[in-house]
CSV table of C-alpha atoms in Angstrom, one decimal:
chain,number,residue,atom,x,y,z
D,1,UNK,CA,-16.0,15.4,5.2
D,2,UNK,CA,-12.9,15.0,7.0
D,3,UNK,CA,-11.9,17.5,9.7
D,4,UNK,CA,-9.2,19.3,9.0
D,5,UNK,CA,-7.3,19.9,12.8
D,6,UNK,CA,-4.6,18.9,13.3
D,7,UNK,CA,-2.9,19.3,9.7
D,8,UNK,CA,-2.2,16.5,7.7
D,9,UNK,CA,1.7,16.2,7.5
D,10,UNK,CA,1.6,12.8,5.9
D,11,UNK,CA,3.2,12.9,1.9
D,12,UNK,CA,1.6,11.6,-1.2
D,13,UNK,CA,3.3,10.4,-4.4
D,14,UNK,CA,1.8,10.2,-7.4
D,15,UNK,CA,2.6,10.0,-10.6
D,16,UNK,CA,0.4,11.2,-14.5
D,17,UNK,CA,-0.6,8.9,-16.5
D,18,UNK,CA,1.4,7.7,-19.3
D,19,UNK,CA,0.4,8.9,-23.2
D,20,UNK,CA,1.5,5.4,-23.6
D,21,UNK,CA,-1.5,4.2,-21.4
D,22,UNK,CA,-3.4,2.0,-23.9
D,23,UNK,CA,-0.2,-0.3,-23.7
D,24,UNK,CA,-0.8,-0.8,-19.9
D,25,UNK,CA,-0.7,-4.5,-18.7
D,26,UNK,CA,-4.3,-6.2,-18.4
D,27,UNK,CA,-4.9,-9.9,-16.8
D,28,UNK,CA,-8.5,-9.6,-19.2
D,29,UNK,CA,-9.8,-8.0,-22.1
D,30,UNK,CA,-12.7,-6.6,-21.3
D,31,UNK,CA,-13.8,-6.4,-24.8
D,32,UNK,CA,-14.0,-3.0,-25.0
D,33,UNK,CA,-12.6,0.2,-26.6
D,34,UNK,CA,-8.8,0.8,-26.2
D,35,UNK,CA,-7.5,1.9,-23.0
D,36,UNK,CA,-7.6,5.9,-23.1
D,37,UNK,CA,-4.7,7.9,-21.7
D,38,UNK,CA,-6.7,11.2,-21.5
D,39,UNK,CA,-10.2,9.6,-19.9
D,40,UNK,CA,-7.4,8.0,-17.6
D,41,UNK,CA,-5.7,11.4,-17.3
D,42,UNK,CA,-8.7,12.9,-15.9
D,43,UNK,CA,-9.7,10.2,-13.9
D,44,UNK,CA,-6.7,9.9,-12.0
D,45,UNK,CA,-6.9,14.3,-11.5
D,46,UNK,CA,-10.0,14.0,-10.1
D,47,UNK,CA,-9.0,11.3,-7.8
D,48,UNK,CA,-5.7,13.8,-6.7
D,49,UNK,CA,-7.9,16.6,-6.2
D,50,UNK,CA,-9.8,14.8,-3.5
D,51,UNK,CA,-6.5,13.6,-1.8
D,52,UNK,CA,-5.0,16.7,-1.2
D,53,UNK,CA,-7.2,18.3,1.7
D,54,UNK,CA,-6.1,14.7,3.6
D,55,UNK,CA,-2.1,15.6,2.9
D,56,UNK,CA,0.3,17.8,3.8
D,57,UNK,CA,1.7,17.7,0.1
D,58,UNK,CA,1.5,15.9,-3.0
D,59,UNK,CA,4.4,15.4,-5.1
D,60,UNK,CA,3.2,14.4,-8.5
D,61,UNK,CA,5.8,12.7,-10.4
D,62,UNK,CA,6.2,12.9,-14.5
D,63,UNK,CA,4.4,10.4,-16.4
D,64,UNK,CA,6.8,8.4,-18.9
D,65,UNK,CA,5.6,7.6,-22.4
D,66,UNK,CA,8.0,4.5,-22.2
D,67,UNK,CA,6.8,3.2,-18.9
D,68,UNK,CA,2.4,2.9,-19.6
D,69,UNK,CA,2.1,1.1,-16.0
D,70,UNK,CA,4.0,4.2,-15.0
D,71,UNK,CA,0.4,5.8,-12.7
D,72,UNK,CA,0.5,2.7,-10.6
D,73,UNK,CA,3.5,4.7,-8.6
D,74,UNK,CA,2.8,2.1,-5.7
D,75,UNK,CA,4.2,-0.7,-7.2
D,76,UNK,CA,7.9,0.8,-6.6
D,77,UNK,CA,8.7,1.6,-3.3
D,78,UNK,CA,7.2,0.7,0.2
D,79,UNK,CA,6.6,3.3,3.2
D,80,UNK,CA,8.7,1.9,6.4
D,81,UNK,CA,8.6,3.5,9.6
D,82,UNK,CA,10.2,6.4,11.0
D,83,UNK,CA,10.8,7.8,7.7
D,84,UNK,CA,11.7,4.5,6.1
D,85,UNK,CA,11.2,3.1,2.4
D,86,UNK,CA,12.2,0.6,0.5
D,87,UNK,CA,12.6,0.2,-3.1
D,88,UNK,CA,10.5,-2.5,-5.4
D,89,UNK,CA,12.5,-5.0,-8.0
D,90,UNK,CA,8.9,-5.5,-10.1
D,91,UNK,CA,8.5,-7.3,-13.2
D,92,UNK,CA,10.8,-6.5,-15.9
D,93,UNK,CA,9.0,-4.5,-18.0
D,94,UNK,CA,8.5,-1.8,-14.8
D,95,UNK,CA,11.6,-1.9,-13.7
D,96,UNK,CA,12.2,1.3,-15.3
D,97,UNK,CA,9.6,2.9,-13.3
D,98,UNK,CA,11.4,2.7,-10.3
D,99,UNK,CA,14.3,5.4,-10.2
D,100,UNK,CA,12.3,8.1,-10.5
D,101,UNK,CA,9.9,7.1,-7.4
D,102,UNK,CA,13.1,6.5,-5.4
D,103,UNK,CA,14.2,10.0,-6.3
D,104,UNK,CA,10.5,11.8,-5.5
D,105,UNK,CA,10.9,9.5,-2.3
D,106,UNK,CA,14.3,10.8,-1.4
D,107,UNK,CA,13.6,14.4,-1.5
D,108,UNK,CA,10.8,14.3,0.6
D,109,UNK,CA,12.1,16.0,4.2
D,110,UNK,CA,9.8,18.0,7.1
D,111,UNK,CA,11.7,21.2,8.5
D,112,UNK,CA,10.8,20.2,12.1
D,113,UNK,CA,11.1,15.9,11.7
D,114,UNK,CA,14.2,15.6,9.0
D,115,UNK,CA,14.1,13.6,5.5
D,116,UNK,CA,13.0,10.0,4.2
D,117,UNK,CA,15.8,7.7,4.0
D,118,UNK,CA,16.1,4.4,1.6
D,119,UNK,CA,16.7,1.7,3.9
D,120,UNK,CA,17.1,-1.4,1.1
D,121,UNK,CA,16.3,-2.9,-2.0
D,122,UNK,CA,15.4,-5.8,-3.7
D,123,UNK,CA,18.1,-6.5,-5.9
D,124,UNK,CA,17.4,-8.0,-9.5
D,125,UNK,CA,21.0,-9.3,-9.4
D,126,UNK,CA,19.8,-11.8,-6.3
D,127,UNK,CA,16.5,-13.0,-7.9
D,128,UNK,CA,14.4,-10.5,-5.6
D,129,UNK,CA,11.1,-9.6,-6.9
D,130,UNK,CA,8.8,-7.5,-5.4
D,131,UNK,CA,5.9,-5.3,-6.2
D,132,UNK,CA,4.1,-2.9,-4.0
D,133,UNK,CA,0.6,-4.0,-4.5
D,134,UNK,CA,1.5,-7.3,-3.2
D,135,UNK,CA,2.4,-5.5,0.2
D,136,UNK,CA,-0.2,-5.0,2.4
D,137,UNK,CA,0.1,-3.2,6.4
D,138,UNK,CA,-1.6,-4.5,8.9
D,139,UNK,CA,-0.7,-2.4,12.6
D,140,UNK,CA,-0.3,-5.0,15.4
D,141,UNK,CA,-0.4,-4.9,19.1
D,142,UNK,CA,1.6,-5.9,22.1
D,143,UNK,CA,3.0,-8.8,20.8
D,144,UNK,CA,4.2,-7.7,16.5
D,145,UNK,CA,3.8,-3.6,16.3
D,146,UNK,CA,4.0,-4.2,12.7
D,147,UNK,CA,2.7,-7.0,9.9
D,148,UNK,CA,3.7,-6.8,6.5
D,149,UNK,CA,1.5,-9.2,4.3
D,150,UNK,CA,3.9,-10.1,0.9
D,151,UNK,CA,1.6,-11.7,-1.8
D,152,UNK,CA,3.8,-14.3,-3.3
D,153,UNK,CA,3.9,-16.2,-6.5
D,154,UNK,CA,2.9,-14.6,-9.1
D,155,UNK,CA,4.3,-10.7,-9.5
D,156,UNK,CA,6.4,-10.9,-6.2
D,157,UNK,CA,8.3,-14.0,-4.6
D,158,UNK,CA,10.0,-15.5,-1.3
D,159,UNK,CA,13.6,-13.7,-2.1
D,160,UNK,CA,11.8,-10.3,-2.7
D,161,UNK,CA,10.0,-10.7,0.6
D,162,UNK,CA,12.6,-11.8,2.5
D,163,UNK,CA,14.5,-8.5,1.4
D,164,UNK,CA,12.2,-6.1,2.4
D,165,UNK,CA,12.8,-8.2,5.6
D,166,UNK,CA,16.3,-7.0,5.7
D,167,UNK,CA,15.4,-3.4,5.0
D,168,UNK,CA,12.6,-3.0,7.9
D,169,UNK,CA,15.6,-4.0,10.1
D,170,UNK,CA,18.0,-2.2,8.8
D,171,UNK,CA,15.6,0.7,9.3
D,172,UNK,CA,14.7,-0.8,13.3
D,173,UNK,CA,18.4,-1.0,14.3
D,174,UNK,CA,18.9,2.6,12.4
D,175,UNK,CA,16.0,4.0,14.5
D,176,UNK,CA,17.3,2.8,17.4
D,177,UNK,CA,14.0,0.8,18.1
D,178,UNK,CA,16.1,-2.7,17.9
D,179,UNK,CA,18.8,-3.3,19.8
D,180,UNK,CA,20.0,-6.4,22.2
D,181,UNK,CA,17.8,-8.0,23.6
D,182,UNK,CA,15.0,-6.6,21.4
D,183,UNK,CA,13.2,-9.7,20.0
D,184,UNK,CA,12.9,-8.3,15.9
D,185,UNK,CA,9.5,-10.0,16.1
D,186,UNK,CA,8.4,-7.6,18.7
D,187,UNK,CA,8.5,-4.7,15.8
D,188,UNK,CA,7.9,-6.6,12.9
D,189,UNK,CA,6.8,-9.4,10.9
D,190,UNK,CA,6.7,-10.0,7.5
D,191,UNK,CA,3.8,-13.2,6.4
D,192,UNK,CA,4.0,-14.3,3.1
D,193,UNK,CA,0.6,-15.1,1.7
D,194,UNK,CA,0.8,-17.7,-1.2
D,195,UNK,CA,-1.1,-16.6,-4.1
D,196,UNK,CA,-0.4,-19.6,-6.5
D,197,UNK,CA,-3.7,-20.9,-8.2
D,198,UNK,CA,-5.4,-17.8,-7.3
D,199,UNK,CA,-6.7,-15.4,-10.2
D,200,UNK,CA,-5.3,-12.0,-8.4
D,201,UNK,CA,-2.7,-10.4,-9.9
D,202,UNK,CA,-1.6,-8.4,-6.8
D,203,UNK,CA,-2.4,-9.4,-3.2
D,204,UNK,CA,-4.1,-5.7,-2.9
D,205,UNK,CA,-6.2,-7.0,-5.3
D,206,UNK,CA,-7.5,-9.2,-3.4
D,207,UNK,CA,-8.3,-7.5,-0.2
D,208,UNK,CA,-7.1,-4.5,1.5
D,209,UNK,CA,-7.1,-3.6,5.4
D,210,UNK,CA,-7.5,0.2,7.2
D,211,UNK,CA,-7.6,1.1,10.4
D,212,UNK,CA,-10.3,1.1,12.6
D,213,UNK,CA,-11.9,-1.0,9.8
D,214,UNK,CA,-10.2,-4.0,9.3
D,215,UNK,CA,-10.1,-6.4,6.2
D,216,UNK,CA,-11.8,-5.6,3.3
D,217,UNK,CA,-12.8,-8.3,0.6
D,218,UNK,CA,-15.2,-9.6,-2.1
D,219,UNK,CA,-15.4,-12.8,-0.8
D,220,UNK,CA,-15.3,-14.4,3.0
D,221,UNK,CA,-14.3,-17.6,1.3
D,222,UNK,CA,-11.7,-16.0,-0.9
D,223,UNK,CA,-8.6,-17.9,-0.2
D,224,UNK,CA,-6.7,-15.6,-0.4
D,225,UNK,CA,-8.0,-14.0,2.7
D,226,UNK,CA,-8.5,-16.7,4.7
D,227,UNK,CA,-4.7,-17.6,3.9
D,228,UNK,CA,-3.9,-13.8,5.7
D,229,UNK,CA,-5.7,-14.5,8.4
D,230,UNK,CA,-4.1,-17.9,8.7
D,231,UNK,CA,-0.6,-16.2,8.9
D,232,UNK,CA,-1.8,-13.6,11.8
D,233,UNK,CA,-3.4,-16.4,13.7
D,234,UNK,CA,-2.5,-16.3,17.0
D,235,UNK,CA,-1.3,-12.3,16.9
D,236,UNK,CA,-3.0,-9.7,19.2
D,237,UNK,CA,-5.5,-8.4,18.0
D,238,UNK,CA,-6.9,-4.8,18.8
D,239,UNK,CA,-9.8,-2.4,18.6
D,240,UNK,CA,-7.2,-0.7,16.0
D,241,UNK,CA,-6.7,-4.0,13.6
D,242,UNK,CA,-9.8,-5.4,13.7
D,243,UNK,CA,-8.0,-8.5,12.6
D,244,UNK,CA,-10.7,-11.1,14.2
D,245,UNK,CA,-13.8,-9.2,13.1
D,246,UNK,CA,-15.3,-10.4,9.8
D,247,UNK,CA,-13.8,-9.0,6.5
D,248,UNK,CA,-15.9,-6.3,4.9
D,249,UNK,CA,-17.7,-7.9,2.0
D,250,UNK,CA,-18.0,-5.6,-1.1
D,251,UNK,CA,-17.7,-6.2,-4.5
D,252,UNK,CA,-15.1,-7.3,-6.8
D,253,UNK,CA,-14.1,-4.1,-8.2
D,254,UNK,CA,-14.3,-2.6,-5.1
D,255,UNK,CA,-12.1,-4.4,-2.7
D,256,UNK,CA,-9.1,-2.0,-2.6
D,257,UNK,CA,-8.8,0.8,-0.4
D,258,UNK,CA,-6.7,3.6,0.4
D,259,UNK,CA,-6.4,4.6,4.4
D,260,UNK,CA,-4.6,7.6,5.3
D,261,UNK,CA,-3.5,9.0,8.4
D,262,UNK,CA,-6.7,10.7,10.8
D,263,UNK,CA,-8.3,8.2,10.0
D,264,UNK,CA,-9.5,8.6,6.7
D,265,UNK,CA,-10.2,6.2,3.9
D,266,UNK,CA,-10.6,6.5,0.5
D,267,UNK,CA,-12.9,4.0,-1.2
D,268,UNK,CA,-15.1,2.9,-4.4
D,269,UNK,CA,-18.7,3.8,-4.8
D,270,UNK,CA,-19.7,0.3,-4.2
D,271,UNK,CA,-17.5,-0.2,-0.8
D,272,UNK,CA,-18.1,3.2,0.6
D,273,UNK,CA,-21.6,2.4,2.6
D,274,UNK,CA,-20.0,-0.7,3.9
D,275,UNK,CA,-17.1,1.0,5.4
D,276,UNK,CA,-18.6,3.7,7.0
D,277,UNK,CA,-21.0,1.3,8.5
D,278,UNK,CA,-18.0,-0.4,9.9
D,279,UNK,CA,-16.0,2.4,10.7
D,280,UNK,CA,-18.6,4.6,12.3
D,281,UNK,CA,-18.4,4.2,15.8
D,282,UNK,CA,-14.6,4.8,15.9
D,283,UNK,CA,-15.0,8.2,13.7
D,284,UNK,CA,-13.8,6.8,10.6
D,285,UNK,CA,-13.8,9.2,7.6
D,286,UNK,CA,-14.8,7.8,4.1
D,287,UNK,CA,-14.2,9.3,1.0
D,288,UNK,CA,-15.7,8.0,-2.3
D,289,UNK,CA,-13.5,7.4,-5.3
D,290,UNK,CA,-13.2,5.7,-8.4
D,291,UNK,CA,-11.2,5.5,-11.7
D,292,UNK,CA,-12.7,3.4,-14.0
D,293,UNK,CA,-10.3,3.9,-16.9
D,294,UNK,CA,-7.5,2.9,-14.5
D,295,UNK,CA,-9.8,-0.4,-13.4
D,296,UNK,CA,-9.4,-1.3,-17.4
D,297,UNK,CA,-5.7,-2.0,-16.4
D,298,UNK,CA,-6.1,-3.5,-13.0
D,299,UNK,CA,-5.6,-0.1,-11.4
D,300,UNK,CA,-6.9,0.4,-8.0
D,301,UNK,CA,-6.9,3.3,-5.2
D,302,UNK,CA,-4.0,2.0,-3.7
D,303,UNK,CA,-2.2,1.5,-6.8
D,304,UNK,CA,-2.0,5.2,-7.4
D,305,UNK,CA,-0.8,7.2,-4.4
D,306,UNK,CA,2.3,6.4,-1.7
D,307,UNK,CA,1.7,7.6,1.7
D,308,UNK,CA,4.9,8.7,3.9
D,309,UNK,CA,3.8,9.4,6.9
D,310,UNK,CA,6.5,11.3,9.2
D,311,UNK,CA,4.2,9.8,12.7
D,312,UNK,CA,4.5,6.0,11.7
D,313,UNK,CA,6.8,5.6,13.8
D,314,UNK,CA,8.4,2.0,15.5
D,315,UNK,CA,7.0,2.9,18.7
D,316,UNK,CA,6.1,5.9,20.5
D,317,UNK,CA,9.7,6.6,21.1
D,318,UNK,CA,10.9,5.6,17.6
């Protein structure tokens, strides 16, 4: 159980589950009954009870019976620090999705820090196209303070990655954290990891990272992994990133997981001994969770909550 000093400040959005559910985008067909909105429904309550003692708030958006991908909340907007996000292009048939997460995001605001501000967005109009789950954080060191992995390829591509490029500095130089002679790759970096001839829809799909814990995988000779750790060769690592220790091996369906701030991480039944063997000696809070239903669809933890987090922060004085 996660301790509960200090308070968790950090924000979650979510979003319900659409009655339009059985609709929801699948790469297979499992073969199977229907998907089922209400077994989804209750799956994805369950999994929101659990996240609230490990936030300050949840803000659970409307679901909309137009929109059946509309749970997967992540794929629309991207946490930047010091109160930064940016806003998704996804695929056209989500795009609809995405003004009412920019909205939820927007009026989020703490009384003593101030609100969230949109710092860019990919823009349809330029061929930017970008999805959430194909954006993975990794927390650097000395050298990059921050690496954004952008899956690329398939749901997202180069222009979309290269956008929210222009948004994390845009939300740098709005900080005040870059300014002359501040090298931009001393706060950031944004890799794009190729996921062409690959079989994951998202990059998150494929592997997942947390702190304290590092890279988390089905495979150590997915290639999709090894072509991560090929774009932070040669960055710092730390005891925080864990980016030279070996990936976590779990299985398939249990690859993705959710860290939140105070070190807590949410993860699937299968994944959860794994983790908290790795994680143990640094304190490393693990939370089991699953959603089935939601897995019908290519749902995942991640998938279904955004974390704003009022302490990521640039640097300590950013």
């Amino acid at each position: 159980r996660a301790r509960m000093d200090p308070t968790p400040t950090c924000v979650l959005l979510t979003r319900g589950v659409s009655p339009g559910f059985a609709a929801a985008q699948r790469t297979e067909n499992d073969g199977g009954a229907p998907l089922s909105s209400s077994v989804a429904s209750v799956e994805h309550e369950k999994l929101v009870d659990k996240l609230r003692p490990h936030a300050g708030r949840v803000v659970t958006i409307d679901a909309d019976e137009k929109h059946p991908d509309c749970v997967f909340v992540e794929d629309c907007v991207v946490a930047l620090p010091s109160r930064g996000f940016f806003a998704c292009n996804p695929h056209v048939t989500r795009r609809g999705e995405v003004a009412a997460v920019v909205g939820a995001a927007m009026g989020v605001s703490w009384p003593d820090v101030g609100p969230m501000f949109l710092r860019g967005l990919a823009s349809e109009r330029e061929g930017e196209r970008i999805e959430g789950g194909d954006v993975l954080y990794v927390s650097g060191g000395r050298d990059t303070a921050h690496h954004y992995l952008v899956g690329v390829g398939n749901r997202s591509n180069a222009a979309g990655a290269d956008a929210l490029r222009t948004a994390l500095r845009k939300c740098a130089v709005a900080a005040g954290a870059l300014y002359e002679p501040t090298e931009e790759s001393t706060l950031f970096l944004v890799h794009e990891v190729d996921l062409t001839g690959t079989e994951w829809l998202h990059l998150k799909s494929a592997l997942t990272w947390a702190p304290n814990v590092g890279f988390v995988a089905s495979d150590p000779a997915c290639p999709v992994l090894e072509r991560a750790l090929a774009c932070l060769d040669g960055r710092e690592a730390t005891d925080a990133n864990r980016m030279r220790d070996p990936a976590v091996i779990v299985t398939r369906l249990a690859a993705n997981v959710l860290a939140l701030p105070g070190n807590v991480v949410f993860a699937h039944p299968d994944a959860a001994e794994a983790i908290r063997a790795r994680g143990a000696e640094r304190g490393v809070v693990v939370v089991d969770a699953e959603q089935p239903e939601l897995a019908r669809a290519d749902g995942a933890l991640t998938c279904c909550a955004v974390v704003l987090d009022p302490d990521f922060r640039w640097g300590p004085n950013y």
